[in-house]
C-alpha positions as semicolon CSV with decimal commas, in nm:
position;residue;x (nm);y (nm);z (nm)
1;M;1,495;-0,410;-6,527
2;T;1,767;-0,405;-6,856
3;V;1,661;-0,259;-7,176
4;P;1,871;-0,402;-7,478
5;P;1,976;-0,097;-7,717
6;R;1,672;-0,040;-7,964
7;Y;1,855;-0,127;-8,268
8;R;1,884;-0,502;-8,111
9;L;1,520;-0,578;-8,018
10;S;1,303;-0,778;-8,239
11;D;0,948;-0,673;-8,298
12;A;0,866;-0,980;-8,068
13;E;1,107;-0,838;-7,776
14;K;0,959;-0,506;-7,751
15;D;0,591;-0,638;-7,723
16;A;0,727;-0,834;-7,427
17;L;0,894;-0,473;-7,313
18;L;0,572;-0,286;-7,351
19;V;0,362;-0,555;-7,142
20;E;0,638;-0,521;-6,886
21;Q;0,620;-0,137;-6,909
22;A;0,272;-0,101;-6,870
23;A;0,260;-0,326;-6,588
24;L;0,514;-0,135;-6,409
25;I;0,330;0,183;-6,531
26;E;0,063;0,047;-6,345
27;R;0,232;-0,018;-6,033
28;M;0,383;0,349;-6,013
29;A;0,019;0,479;-6,048
30;A;-0,116;0,303;-5,745
31;R;0,187;0,377;-5,519
32;I;0,150;0,752;-5,640
33;A;-0,239;0,756;-5,531
34;E;-0,139;0,570;-5,224
35;L;0,144;0,851;-5,143
36;E;-0,129;1,118;-5,226
37;A;-0,377;0,958;-5,025
38;L;-0,159;1,042;-4,718
39;V;-0,113;1,417;-4,779
40;G;-0,225;1,618;-4,493
41;K;-0,264;1,333;-4,263
42;P;-0,035;1,376;-3,931
43;K;0,262;1,151;-3,840
44;K;0,213;0,876;-3,633
45;T;0,380;0,983;-3,291
46;S;0,338;0,803;-2,926
47;A;0,084;1,128;-2,860
48;N;-0,186;1,022;-3,147
49;S;-0,104;0,651;-3,195
50;H;0,038;0,384;-2,985
51;I;0,404;0,368;-3,077
52;P;0,607;0,440;-2,769
53;P;0,799;0,787;-2,740
54;S;1,150;0,675;-2,858
55;Q;1,012;0,689;-3,232
56;D;0,894;0,950;-3,229
57;G;1,251;1,098;-3,398
58;P;1,385;1,424;-3,372
59;G;1,196;1,753;-3,342
60;G;0,945;1,543;-3,163
61;K;0,936;1,686;-2,861
62;A;0,970;2,054;-3,014
63;R;0,649;2,000;-3,260
64;K;0,496;1,924;-2,904
65;A;0,582;2,248;-2,706
66;K;0,419;2,432;-3,067
67;R;0,117;2,301;-2,984
68;G;0,124;2,408;-2,606
69;R;-0,072;2,260;-2,376
70;K;-0,413;2,331;-2,290
71;P;-0,536;2,562;-1,984
72;R;-0,657;2,312;-1,706
73;P;-0,999;2,350;-1,589
74;S;-1,066;2,589;-1,289
75;R;-1,179;2,388;-0,989
76;P;-1,222;2,574;-0,613
77;G;-0,977;2,577;-0,400
78;V;-1,012;2,340;-0,074
79;A;-0,865;2,400;0,251
80;R;-0,856;2,162;0,528
81;P;-1,119;2,164;0,733
82;L;-1,095;2,310;1,073
83;A;-1,062;1,993;1,366
84;P;-1,409;1,999;1,532
85;D;-1,318;1,962;1,915
86;P;-0,914;2,143;1,918
87;D;-0,733;2,086;2,224
88;R;-0,716;2,399;2,298
89;T;-0,716;2,773;2,156
90;E;-0,474;3,045;2,116
91;R;-0,620;3,394;2,117
92;R;-0,424;3,676;1,973
93;L;-0,504;4,006;2,024
94;A;-0,313;4,302;1,849
95;E;-0,107;4,546;2,032
96;E;-0,044;4,844;1,836
97;C;-0,122;4,879;1,482
98;P;0,125;4,789;1,227
99;H;0,055;5,124;1,003
100;C;0,113;5,419;1,261
101;Q;0,215;5,203;1,572
102;T;-0,078;5,312;1,810
103;A;-0,133;5,106;2,090
104;L;-0,457;4,913;2,065
105;S;-0,708;4,744;2,336
106;A;-0,885;4,483;2,323
107;A;-1,252;4,688;2,210
108;G;-1,292;4,628;1,877
109;Q;-1,118;4,363;1,810
110;R;-1,280;4,042;1,673
111;C;-1,124;3,779;1,527
112;R;-0,983;3,821;1,120
113;Q;-0,885;3,509;1,066
114;R;-0,848;3,119;1,220
115;Y;-0,679;2,804;1,146
116;D;-0,586;2,514;1,304
117;H;-0,177;2,402;1,428
118;I;-0,089;2,017;1,430
119;D;0,143;1,949;1,639
120;L;0,324;1,632;1,856
121;P;0,357;1,688;2,209
122;E;0,705;1,576;2,299
123;I;0,694;1,213;2,306
124;R;0,912;1,064;2,664
125;P;0,822;0,743;2,812
126;V;0,733;0,701;3,179
127;V;0,889;0,487;3,384
128;T;0,769;0,336;3,671
129;R;0,940;0,182;3,971
130;V;0,723;-0,101;4,106
131;E;0,823;-0,194;4,488
132;L;0,658;-0,501;4,568
133;F;0,629;-0,511;4,935
134;G;0,633;-0,894;5,217
135;G;0,753;-0,964;5,511
136;R;0,683;-1,263;5,763
137;C;0,330;-1,350;5,874
138;G;0,285;-1,347;6,227
139;S;0,025;-1,608;6,259
140;C;0,171;-1,886;6,019
141;G;0,589;-1,744;5,983
142;R;0,545;-1,789;5,659
143;R;0,695;-1,522;5,434
144;Y;0,492;-1,280;5,206
145;R;0,493;-1,053;4,925
146;A;0,290;-0,813;4,784
147;E;0,104;-0,950;4,450
148;P;0,192;-0,657;4,112
149;L;-0,033;-0,476;3,911
150;A;-0,143;-0,698;3,647
151;T;-0,026;-0,449;3,408
152;M;0,285;-0,427;3,545
153;P;0,404;-0,792;3,517
154;P;0,754;-0,860;3,597
155;G;0,988;-1,065;3,392
156;T;0,985;-0,757;3,141
157;P;1,024;-0,352;3,156
158;F;0,819;-0,314;2,833
159;G;0,454;-0,198;2,891
160;P;0,191;-0,318;2,660
161;G;0,216;0,030;2,475
162;I;0,547;-0,015;2,384
163;R;0,486;-0,396;2,271
164;S;0,180;-0,288;2,088
165;L;0,368;-0,015;1,901
166;L;0,687;-0,283;1,810
167;A;0,431;-0,520;1,706
168;Y;0,258;-0,264;1,439
169;L;0,563;-0,155;1,287
170;H;0,664;-0,512;1,177
171;H;0,374;-0,661;1,117
172;S;0,201;-0,406;0,941
173;H;0,520;-0,224;0,789
174;H;0,763;-0,479;0,771
175;V;1,029;-0,278;1,013
176;S;1,292;-0,516;1,123
177;F;1,426;-0,618;1,454
178;E;1,747;-0,414;1,407
179;R;1,538;-0,111;1,275
180;L;1,315;-0,152;1,581
181;A;1,479;-0,119;1,857
182;R;1,684;0,185;1,627
183;M;1,358;0,388;1,642
184;L;1,246;0,303;1,954
185;K;1,600;0,478;2,095
186;E;1,580;0,780;1,867
187;L;1,229;0,871;1,869
188;F;1,165;0,786;2,241
189;G;1,506;0,716;2,414
190;P;1,449;0,387;2,570
191;T;1,721;0,076;2,434
192;I;1,589;-0,279;2,379
193;S;1,769;-0,534;2,235
194;E;1,662;-0,738;1,973
195;G;1,585;-1,043;2,137
196;A;1,360;-0,878;2,360
197;I;1,156;-0,734;2,077
198;A;1,150;-1,115;1,982
199;N;1,026;-1,194;2,388
200;A;0,820;-0,991;2,367
201;F;0,666;-1,085;2,019
202;R;0,653;-1,465;2,173
203;R;0,431;-1,332;2,508
204;M;0,221;-1,194;2,270
205;G;0,077;-1,544;2,133
206;T;-0,177;-1,626;2,449
207;A;-0,386;-1,307;2,331
208;F;-0,329;-1,385;1,959
209;D;-0,508;-1,713;2,051
210;T;-0,751;-1,606;2,233
211;A;-0,856;-1,362;1,943
212;G;-0,756;-1,570;1,651
213;A;-1,020;-1,826;1,812
214;A;-1,301;-1,551;1,865
215;I;-1,264;-1,431;1,531
216;K;-1,220;-1,835;1,388
217;A;-1,551;-1,902;1,604
218;K;-1,760;-1,602;1,430
219;L;-1,632;-1,736;1,066
220;L;-1,799;-2,082;1,163
221;G;-2,141;-1,885;1,222
222;A;-2,170;-1,836;0,843
223;S;-2,325;-1,987;0,545
224;V;-2,114;-1,880;0,310
225;I;-1,744;-1,923;0,330
226;A;-1,497;-1,827;0,066
227;S;-1,112;-1,908;0,074
228;D;-0,802;-1,878;-0,091
229;E;-0,387;-1,974;-0,058
230;T;-0,083;-1,847;-0,138
231;T;0,298;-1,861;-0,120
232;T;0,525;-1,771;0,184
233;R;0,831;-1,826;0,357
234;V;0,869;-1,934;0,736
235;N;1,236;-1,919;0,805
236;G;1,349;-2,000;0,480
237;V;1,078;-2,273;0,424
238;T;0,755;-2,235;0,184
239;H;0,459;-2,211;0,331
240;W;0,092;-2,153;0,239
241;Q;-0,057;-1,840;0,383
242;W;-0,455;-1,949;0,364
243;V;-0,737;-1,748;0,386
244;F;-1,066;-1,814;0,535
245;H;-1,361;-1,535;0,517
246;S;-1,745;-1,448;0,557
247;D;-1,962;-1,137;0,536
248;A;-1,845;-1,094;0,921
249;A;-1,492;-1,222;0,995
250;V;-1,155;-1,300;0,835
251;L;-0,927;-1,545;0,954
252;H;-0,526;-1,602;0,825
253;T;-0,310;-1,894;0,918
254;I;-0,018;-1,997;0,775
255;A;0,041;-2,384;0,728
256;P;0,328;-2,622;0,563
257;S;0,087;-2,761;0,361
258;R;-0,193;-2,652;0,072
259;G;-0,378;-2,938;0,107
260;R;-0,751;-3,005;0,195
261;A;-0,688;-3,107;0,550
262;V;-0,577;-2,772;0,660
263;A;-0,923;-2,652;0,541
264;A;-1,076;-2,916;0,714
265;A;-0,886;-2,825;1,060
266;V;-1,055;-2,499;1,036
267;L;-1,355;-2,620;0,978
268;G;-1,392;-2,903;1,177
269;A;-1,758;-3,032;1,238
270;H;-1,885;-2,720;1,039
271;Q;-2,021;-2,775;0,691
272;P;-2,109;-2,385;0,494
273;A;-2,418;-2,401;0,290
274;V;-2,184;-2,301;0,036
275;W;-1,832;-2,294;-0,070
276;I;-1,623;-1,977;-0,251
277;S;-1,271;-2,109;-0,382
278;D;-1,068;-2,146;-0,707
279;R;-1,157;-2,483;-0,732
280;Y;-0,845;-2,609;-0,634
281;A;-0,861;-2,966;-0,556
282;G;-0,762;-2,905;-0,224
283;Q;-1,073;-2,686;-0,148
284;Q;-1,356;-2,885;-0,288
285;E;-1,638;-3,022;-0,189
286;L;-1,636;-2,867;0,145
287;G;-2,000;-2,727;0,111
């Protein structure tokens, strides 16, 4: 507001100036009252409001340090419980007094401390040389050879223990083929190629199919089934991982389609009383 010199104002101009000043005084008084109301209130910081710590400004950490940290409430100590069935017990008797070096006997000594020491034994692969004997039959003249053990078939040197470990690490912990080969060699000693790992997984297909069929049979015995699907990648191509579950079984299957045909193929002739889904068109009217 520009105020002209007093001697140049007319009475009408003075009246207008007084009105303008009165309005300004009223606004300033309201602002002063607002600021006075804020006196004594703490400044908003990340500790007492939703603003981020970056807006606390300088000195925020120092103020926080002055307040100090409240002591944590005490709680009883918790120790690892002793194993109920240890593999062996190591009893140690004192041979001499640590204070005066007097020789001690077993008499009068009792257990003063008890704890568990847990460790892994040396893990080494067990190599079994299989020799199949045979010859020529003296009756029919044809050659014969002994049958191998079912648990040690020819064709692969790696037994079910190694194969199951590889499958567990790869499918549950997503360890790559290259790292699987490295881990097997560094931890246990045997060397294995990535191709041998792939072949081992391929041979497991029959066992997985059998287990999957048992899970599916248990699933189809339920009256309430729920399903959902999400995208996944198979050899760089988008597929869908479907899950069907009841209170007794959970079945996972991967298909190149998100359509109703996948759910229909799983259900077959079975029609549950209740079908639970996210109302996607491919999963409706199945129950």
